[in-house]
């Protein structure tokens, strides 16, 4: 049986990084250098893939990369304040990928294909303002605006090298958020010159047919304007989700499609990535995404005879939106299970508020893990949901260990661990590593590395769920006969005390192992490990603290855990 795979998001929003100066190819304090240093430790505990930050040149030297300026500049050209990206220079990236390959770790590239930022000059174009809540509704007559839609990439020419000569102009975009001439911020849909259209009903002087008169109380018509406009094959958030931010790329243009496909092939063939995380996947053409995935997969099969890992980011609590994307793009793509994350946050908040609605049996409700587990990338936190971010999802730090045990040790789904939960976060809402517990000598210990190791060594075989109590659930993994992957039993409790016994311990009777075997809680310190003996019928009575988790294995396998690995070297 193949080893379990575990993905690590290898950055957080406020990751510190001091990149090399202009003529240097290395810095001891860049994020790429630090990441390269910890890769061997990550491999030892069971990390098999890293989600790299968006390392294309951003709009400024400290931009995280979601404000993407130049797809082809991975820290190579003197543009936007320097040669390096926030994360480092291309030479350092290459060393990260070489080290990762040597450790058996795949590199997944965070890919921003929805928009571009930081144009080099303005261009004049026809546009209409649209309603922020329903992007199908035009709220002004067609007019000419001056927008930063010209991308010349002068740094490439100064350095005398360039991977790609394609230059972006106004015709390559269908939306933007700033009219430089009017000094006005709004959502502008870029359109064709209305005087060139054959349909007379679209003359500029009768634009009211497509307008919501906000003060009239009338409903808007949402007929699609002929010619250039939003992509239709996107999510229906805000009526049409094509526009998200910055300068929105128009994938109806064949030249744009060819250019971005060529970039994807370059990333596979020359840079050597093992997969792509598609940022804002619900906001750009699903049909183009399907074609793009096909192109990069063909490149991977031709070069390495294996499939790339592709995962889309779709922020929603409605699983139908994720399923629509998966059905549209096909080709074994994955999606992040945001509904599962929202379930975690809901349960955490119910516990914090002392709500009587706490019910662990609903943990999978309407999640991708429940509806299409083979396509789910599960996670507890990421850079968008950490404190202070736009999609902040509050989850108690102690409870994170419960939810990580849930996603890491189950059979279905591909779990993704957050850098900030393993190493802590920086910034105005800085937090220490999550999943820490007090030790007997008064110190602290992070359970997350051990949970990843349990996934690596023990969490195999058939799964049996015991979701029979609102405040305490459990499940078992039977292991693989004849292999060292011997299985485990997991109990999760969010009750201060077991209401059936009055004891501040939770118990769950589960079937696992063989009669007479001793199973111990490997998350406990060795001297204090809880034990259970499997009875004649093959059942053990597994226990944990009333507000706690227990992960049990055969006693013989337990000693490889609680190693307190130094993950900083």
mmCIF file of C-alpha atoms in Angstrom, residues 199-457:
data_model
loop_
_atom_site.group_PDB
_atom_site.id
_atom_site.type_symbol
_atom_site.label_atom_id
_atom_site.label_comp_id
_atom_site.label_asym_id
_atom_site.label_seq_id
_atom_site.Cartn_x
_atom_site.Cartn_y
_atom_site.Cartn_z
ATOM 1 C CA UNK A 199 -27.418 45.955 -31.974
ATOM 2 C CA UNK A 200 -28.956 49.459 -31.773
ATOM 3 C CA UNK A 201 -30.503 48.718 -28.389
ATOM 4 C CA UNK A 202 -27.022 48.950 -26.923
ATOM 5 C CA UNK A 203 -26.385 52.576 -27.887
ATOM 6 C CA UNK A 204 -24.823 54.540 -25.013
ATOM 7 C CA UNK A 205 -27.873 56.777 -24.694
ATOM 8 C CA UNK A 206 -30.256 53.973 -23.688
ATOM 9 C CA UNK A 207 -28.092 52.107 -21.202
ATOM 10 C CA UNK A 208 -30.921 52.226 -18.628
ATOM 11 C CA UNK A 209 -32.208 48.899 -19.986
ATOM 12 C CA UNK A 210 -29.245 47.330 -18.186
ATOM 13 C CA UNK A 211 -29.263 49.437 -15.079
ATOM 14 C CA UNK A 212 -30.642 49.090 -11.607
ATOM 15 C CA UNK A 213 -32.090 52.459 -10.662
ATOM 16 C CA UNK A 214 -31.217 52.186 -6.990
ATOM 17 C CA UNK A 215 -33.691 54.820 -5.932
ATOM 18 C CA UNK A 216 -36.615 53.566 -8.016
ATOM 19 C CA UNK A 217 -37.145 50.230 -6.300
ATOM 20 C CA UNK A 218 -37.415 48.515 -9.688
ATOM 21 C CA UNK A 219 -35.709 45.266 -10.545
ATOM 22 C CA UNK A 220 -32.746 45.349 -12.851
ATOM 23 C CA UNK A 221 -32.573 43.622 -16.157
ATOM 24 C CA UNK A 222 -29.545 41.384 -16.322
ATOM 25 C CA UNK A 223 -29.352 40.586 -20.036
ATOM 26 C CA UNK A 224 -25.802 40.069 -21.143
ATOM 27 C CA UNK A 225 -24.325 42.930 -23.106
ATOM 28 C CA UNK A 226 -23.197 41.846 -26.555
ATOM 29 C CA UNK A 227 -19.468 41.622 -27.122
ATOM 30 C CA UNK A 228 -16.798 41.871 -24.451
ATOM 31 C CA UNK A 229 -17.812 41.289 -20.837
ATOM 32 C CA UNK A 230 -17.666 38.876 -17.938
ATOM 33 C CA UNK A 231 -17.017 35.180 -18.472
ATOM 34 C CA UNK A 232 -20.232 33.194 -18.130
ATOM 35 C CA UNK A 233 -18.690 29.921 -16.913
ATOM 36 C CA UNK A 234 -17.785 31.069 -13.396
ATOM 37 C CA UNK A 235 -19.423 30.879 -9.978
ATOM 38 C CA UNK A 236 -22.661 32.818 -9.416
ATOM 39 C CA UNK A 237 -21.449 34.745 -6.379
ATOM 40 C CA UNK A 238 -22.482 38.411 -6.803
ATOM 41 C CA UNK A 239 -24.529 37.351 -9.808
ATOM 42 C CA UNK A 240 -21.331 36.664 -11.728
ATOM 43 C CA UNK A 241 -18.047 35.979 -9.938
ATOM 44 C CA UNK A 242 -15.651 36.713 -12.796
ATOM 45 C CA UNK A 243 -14.344 39.914 -11.226
ATOM 46 C CA UNK A 244 -12.443 39.649 -7.942
ATOM 47 C CA UNK A 245 -9.717 42.293 -7.813
ATOM 48 C CA UNK A 246 -7.079 44.278 -9.722
ATOM 49 C CA UNK A 247 -7.098 43.911 -13.527
ATOM 50 C CA UNK A 248 -9.245 40.929 -14.444
ATOM 51 C CA UNK A 249 -7.880 38.677 -17.195
ATOM 52 C CA UNK A 250 -10.159 38.048 -20.193
ATOM 53 C CA UNK A 251 -9.871 34.379 -21.147
ATOM 54 C CA UNK A 252 -12.119 34.780 -24.168
ATOM 55 C CA UNK A 253 -8.989 36.075 -25.932
ATOM 56 C CA UNK A 254 -7.171 33.250 -27.732
ATOM 57 C CA UNK A 255 -3.824 35.033 -27.401
ATOM 58 C CA UNK A 256 -4.272 35.178 -23.625
ATOM 59 C CA UNK A 257 -5.187 31.501 -23.480
ATOM 60 C CA UNK A 258 -2.131 30.500 -25.512
ATOM 61 C CA UNK A 259 0.184 32.672 -23.424
ATOM 62 C CA UNK A 260 -0.983 31.323 -20.054
ATOM 63 C CA UNK A 261 -0.919 27.729 -21.315
ATOM 64 C CA UNK A 262 2.649 28.266 -22.508
ATOM 65 C CA UNK A 263 3.567 29.588 -19.055
ATOM 66 C CA UNK A 264 2.084 26.466 -17.446
ATOM 67 C CA UNK A 265 4.174 24.227 -19.699
ATOM 68 C CA UNK A 266 7.269 26.246 -18.791
ATOM 69 C CA UNK A 267 6.573 25.794 -15.087
ATOM 70 C CA UNK A 268 6.380 22.028 -15.584
ATOM 71 C CA UNK A 269 9.215 21.560 -18.069
ATOM 72 C CA UNK A 270 11.750 24.177 -16.972
ATOM 73 C CA UNK A 271 10.959 25.124 -13.384
ATOM 74 C CA UNK A 272 9.937 21.576 -12.447
ATOM 75 C CA UNK A 273 6.857 21.995 -10.269
ATOM 76 C CA UNK A 274 4.864 18.904 -9.277
ATOM 77 C CA UNK A 275 1.471 20.556 -9.239
ATOM 78 C CA UNK A 276 -0.524 23.746 -9.027
ATOM 79 C CA UNK A 277 -2.798 25.357 -6.481
ATOM 80 C CA UNK A 278 -5.239 27.506 -8.477
ATOM 81 C CA UNK A 279 -5.932 30.679 -6.553
ATOM 82 C CA UNK A 280 -9.465 32.117 -6.836
ATOM 83 C CA UNK A 281 -10.520 29.226 -9.066
ATOM 84 C CA UNK A 282 -14.210 30.147 -8.943
ATOM 85 C CA UNK A 283 -13.470 33.549 -10.488
ATOM 86 C CA UNK A 284 -12.117 32.671 -13.938
ATOM 87 C CA UNK A 285 -13.397 30.635 -16.863
ATOM 88 C CA UNK A 286 -14.010 26.984 -16.009
ATOM 89 C CA UNK A 287 -13.659 25.941 -19.658
ATOM 90 C CA UNK A 288 -10.271 27.650 -19.900
ATOM 91 C CA UNK A 289 -9.256 26.044 -16.600
ATOM 92 C CA UNK A 290 -10.181 22.624 -17.985
ATOM 93 C CA UNK A 291 -8.122 23.244 -21.130
ATOM 94 C CA UNK A 292 -5.190 24.632 -19.131
ATOM 95 C CA UNK A 293 -5.140 21.620 -16.819
ATOM 96 C CA UNK A 294 -5.152 19.340 -19.861
ATOM 97 C CA UNK A 295 -2.131 21.161 -21.318
ATOM 98 C CA UNK A 296 -0.025 21.043 -18.153
ATOM 99 C CA UNK A 297 -0.984 17.418 -17.475
ATOM 100 C CA UNK A 298 0.138 16.450 -20.966
ATOM 101 C CA UNK A 299 3.426 18.242 -20.342
ATOM 102 C CA UNK A 300 3.922 16.327 -17.094
ATOM 103 C CA UNK A 301 3.118 12.940 -18.625
ATOM 104 C CA UNK A 302 5.529 13.659 -21.473
ATOM 105 C CA UNK A 303 8.349 14.827 -19.206
ATOM 106 C CA UNK A 304 7.963 12.573 -16.140
ATOM 107 C CA UNK A 305 5.308 10.014 -16.981
ATOM 108 C CA UNK A 306 3.135 11.007 -14.033
ATOM 109 C CA UNK A 307 0.186 13.188 -13.164
ATOM 110 C CA UNK A 308 0.395 16.629 -11.628
ATOM 111 C CA UNK A 309 -1.484 17.445 -8.442
ATOM 112 C CA UNK A 310 -4.075 20.161 -9.152
ATOM 113 C CA UNK A 311 -6.201 21.785 -6.441
ATOM 114 C CA UNK A 312 -8.631 24.676 -6.767
ATOM 115 C CA UNK A 313 -9.467 27.307 -4.169
ATOM 116 C CA UNK A 314 -13.225 27.895 -4.003
ATOM 117 C CA UNK A 315 -14.378 29.873 -0.981
ATOM 118 C CA UNK A 316 -17.954 28.888 -0.211
ATOM 119 C CA UNK A 317 -20.092 27.147 2.363
ATOM 120 C CA UNK A 318 -22.191 25.677 -0.450
ATOM 121 C CA UNK A 319 -20.791 22.337 -1.621
ATOM 122 C CA UNK A 320 -22.667 22.620 -4.938
ATOM 123 C CA UNK A 321 -20.313 25.447 -5.959
ATOM 124 C CA UNK A 322 -17.271 23.242 -5.405
ATOM 125 C CA UNK A 323 -18.894 20.279 -7.146
ATOM 126 C CA UNK A 324 -19.782 22.496 -10.132
ATOM 127 C CA UNK A 325 -16.117 23.435 -10.505
ATOM 128 C CA UNK A 326 -14.896 19.853 -10.096
ATOM 129 C CA UNK A 327 -17.438 18.573 -12.621
ATOM 130 C CA UNK A 328 -16.462 21.295 -15.084
ATOM 131 C CA UNK A 329 -12.691 20.856 -14.983
ATOM 132 C CA UNK A 330 -12.543 17.065 -14.394
ATOM 133 C CA UNK A 331 -9.146 15.387 -14.821
ATOM 134 C CA UNK A 332 -8.799 14.236 -11.199
ATOM 135 C CA UNK A 333 -8.579 17.783 -9.862
ATOM 136 C CA UNK A 334 -9.000 18.419 -6.144
ATOM 137 C CA UNK A 335 -10.623 21.288 -4.263
ATOM 138 C CA UNK A 336 -10.140 22.661 -0.773
ATOM 139 C CA UNK A 337 -12.919 21.550 1.544
ATOM 140 C CA UNK A 338 -14.002 24.973 2.788
ATOM 141 C CA UNK A 339 -17.404 23.683 4.045
ATOM 142 C CA UNK A 340 -15.542 21.288 6.376
ATOM 143 C CA UNK A 341 -13.471 24.188 7.687
ATOM 144 C CA UNK A 342 -16.661 26.124 8.386
ATOM 145 C CA UNK A 343 -17.987 23.097 10.290
ATOM 146 C CA UNK A 344 -14.837 23.136 12.432
ATOM 147 C CA UNK A 345 -15.282 26.846 13.114
ATOM 148 C CA UNK A 346 -18.987 26.421 13.926
ATOM 149 C CA UNK A 347 -18.249 23.656 16.438
ATOM 150 C CA UNK A 348 -15.416 25.670 17.987
ATOM 151 C CA UNK A 349 -17.612 28.745 18.388
ATOM 152 C CA UNK A 350 -20.468 26.689 19.848
ATOM 153 C CA UNK A 351 -18.070 25.310 22.453
ATOM 154 C CA UNK A 352 -16.663 28.761 23.228
ATOM 155 C CA UNK A 353 -20.140 30.182 23.748
ATOM 156 C CA UNK A 354 -21.314 27.222 25.824
ATOM 157 C CA UNK A 355 -24.030 26.471 23.294
ATOM 158 C CA UNK A 356 -26.256 23.432 23.697
ATOM 159 C CA UNK A 357 -26.027 22.952 19.930
ATOM 160 C CA UNK A 358 -22.582 21.343 20.046
ATOM 161 C CA UNK A 359 -22.805 18.125 18.066
ATOM 162 C CA UNK A 360 -19.687 16.392 16.786
ATOM 163 C CA UNK A 361 -21.877 14.053 14.758
ATOM 164 C CA UNK A 362 -22.430 16.943 12.308
ATOM 165 C CA UNK A 363 -18.727 17.436 11.682
ATOM 166 C CA UNK A 364 -18.975 16.108 8.109
ATOM 167 C CA UNK A 365 -22.308 17.720 7.240
ATOM 168 C CA UNK A 366 -22.394 18.974 3.634
ATOM 169 C CA UNK A 367 -18.611 18.840 3.359
ATOM 170 C CA UNK A 368 -16.661 17.750 0.325
ATOM 171 C CA UNK A 369 -15.240 15.001 2.528
ATOM 172 C CA UNK A 370 -18.784 13.662 2.862
ATOM 173 C CA UNK A 371 -19.967 14.262 -0.718
ATOM 174 C CA UNK A 372 -16.853 13.619 -2.829
ATOM 175 C CA UNK A 373 -14.036 12.485 -0.558
ATOM 176 C CA UNK A 374 -11.721 11.483 -3.396
ATOM 177 C CA UNK A 375 -11.514 15.159 -4.447
ATOM 178 C CA UNK A 376 -11.155 16.792 -1.020
ATOM 179 C CA UNK A 377 -8.119 18.623 0.298
ATOM 180 C CA UNK A 378 -8.907 19.078 3.972
ATOM 181 C CA UNK A 379 -7.504 21.819 6.177
ATOM 182 C CA UNK A 380 -7.986 23.503 9.540
ATOM 183 C CA UNK A 381 -6.479 26.941 8.857
ATOM 184 C CA UNK A 382 -4.715 28.734 6.027
ATOM 185 C CA UNK A 383 -3.369 32.192 5.217
ATOM 186 C CA UNK A 384 -6.875 33.489 4.430
ATOM 187 C CA UNK A 385 -8.484 32.264 7.655
ATOM 188 C CA UNK A 386 -5.785 33.206 10.169
ATOM 189 C CA UNK A 387 -6.687 36.132 12.480
ATOM 190 C CA UNK A 388 -6.922 39.485 10.723
ATOM 191 C CA UNK A 389 -7.554 38.044 7.268
ATOM 192 C CA UNK A 390 -10.580 38.490 5.015
ATOM 193 C CA UNK A 391 -11.899 34.952 5.492
ATOM 194 C CA UNK A 392 -11.003 34.654 9.175
ATOM 195 C CA UNK A 393 -12.593 31.538 10.657
ATOM 196 C CA UNK A 394 -12.199 31.439 14.453
ATOM 197 C CA UNK A 395 -11.023 28.104 15.821
ATOM 198 C CA UNK A 396 -9.753 27.642 19.364
ATOM 199 C CA UNK A 397 -6.071 26.721 19.441
ATOM 200 C CA UNK A 398 -6.647 23.637 21.629
ATOM 201 C CA UNK A 399 -9.436 22.419 19.372
ATOM 202 C CA UNK A 400 -7.151 22.616 16.354
ATOM 203 C CA UNK A 401 -5.420 19.454 17.564
ATOM 204 C CA UNK A 402 -8.828 17.731 17.604
ATOM 205 C CA UNK A 403 -9.588 18.764 14.035
ATOM 206 C CA UNK A 404 -6.077 17.945 12.818
ATOM 207 C CA UNK A 405 -6.422 14.465 14.311
ATOM 208 C CA UNK A 406 -9.689 14.179 12.407
ATOM 209 C CA UNK A 407 -8.319 15.157 8.966
ATOM 210 C CA UNK A 408 -4.878 13.571 9.290
ATOM 211 C CA UNK A 409 -5.954 10.142 10.481
ATOM 212 C CA UNK A 410 -8.988 9.480 8.302
ATOM 213 C CA UNK A 411 -8.831 7.372 5.160
ATOM 214 C CA UNK A 412 -10.504 9.873 2.839
ATOM 215 C CA UNK A 413 -9.226 13.287 1.832
ATOM 216 C CA UNK A 414 -5.747 14.705 1.399
ATOM 217 C CA UNK A 415 -4.916 16.816 4.479
ATOM 218 C CA UNK A 416 -3.065 20.125 4.349
ATOM 219 C CA UNK A 417 -1.271 21.421 7.452
ATOM 220 C CA UNK A 418 -0.837 25.177 7.914
ATOM 221 C CA UNK A 419 2.648 26.612 8.430
ATOM 222 C CA UNK A 420 1.360 28.928 11.155
ATOM 223 C CA UNK A 421 -0.042 26.024 13.165
ATOM 224 C CA UNK A 422 3.313 24.246 13.032
ATOM 225 C CA UNK A 423 5.651 27.232 13.502
ATOM 226 C CA UNK A 424 3.431 30.086 14.704
ATOM 227 C CA UNK A 425 2.415 33.283 12.923
ATOM 228 C CA UNK A 426 3.760 36.839 12.846
ATOM 229 C CA UNK A 427 2.047 40.163 12.243
ATOM 230 C CA UNK A 428 -0.443 42.180 14.308
ATOM 231 C CA UNK A 429 -2.304 39.057 15.425
ATOM 232 C CA UNK A 430 0.742 36.860 15.990
ATOM 233 C CA UNK A 431 0.083 33.467 17.528
ATOM 234 C CA UNK A 432 2.344 30.675 18.811
ATOM 235 C CA UNK A 433 2.158 27.215 17.265
ATOM 236 C CA UNK A 434 -1.237 25.581 17.697
ATOM 237 C CA UNK A 435 -1.907 22.146 19.184
ATOM 238 C CA UNK A 436 0.375 22.684 22.176
ATOM 239 C CA UNK A 437 -0.169 20.919 25.498
ATOM 240 C CA UNK A 438 1.480 21.252 28.875
ATOM 241 C CA UNK A 439 4.064 18.653 29.814
ATOM 242 C CA UNK A 440 4.597 17.106 33.231
ATOM 243 C CA UNK A 441 7.692 19.253 33.833
ATOM 244 C CA UNK A 442 5.814 22.485 33.116
ATOM 245 C CA UNK A 443 6.923 22.912 29.533
ATOM 246 C CA UNK A 444 4.967 22.731 26.305
ATOM 247 C CA UNK A 445 4.772 20.195 23.523
ATOM 248 C CA UNK A 446 3.276 20.516 20.054
ATOM 249 C CA UNK A 447 1.086 17.534 19.152
ATOM 250 C CA UNK A 448 0.936 18.384 15.452
ATOM 251 C CA UNK A 449 4.246 16.729 14.427
ATOM 252 C CA UNK A 450 3.176 13.538 16.215
ATOM 253 C CA UNK A 451 -0.201 13.557 14.467
ATOM 254 C CA UNK A 452 1.550 13.885 11.110
ATOM 255 C CA UNK A 453 3.812 10.974 12.076
ATOM 256 C CA UNK A 454 0.836 8.830 13.069
ATOM 257 C CA UNK A 455 -0.562 9.455 9.607
ATOM 258 C CA UNK A 456 2.760 8.461 8.074
ATOM 259 C CA UNK A 457 3.207 5.225 10.003
#
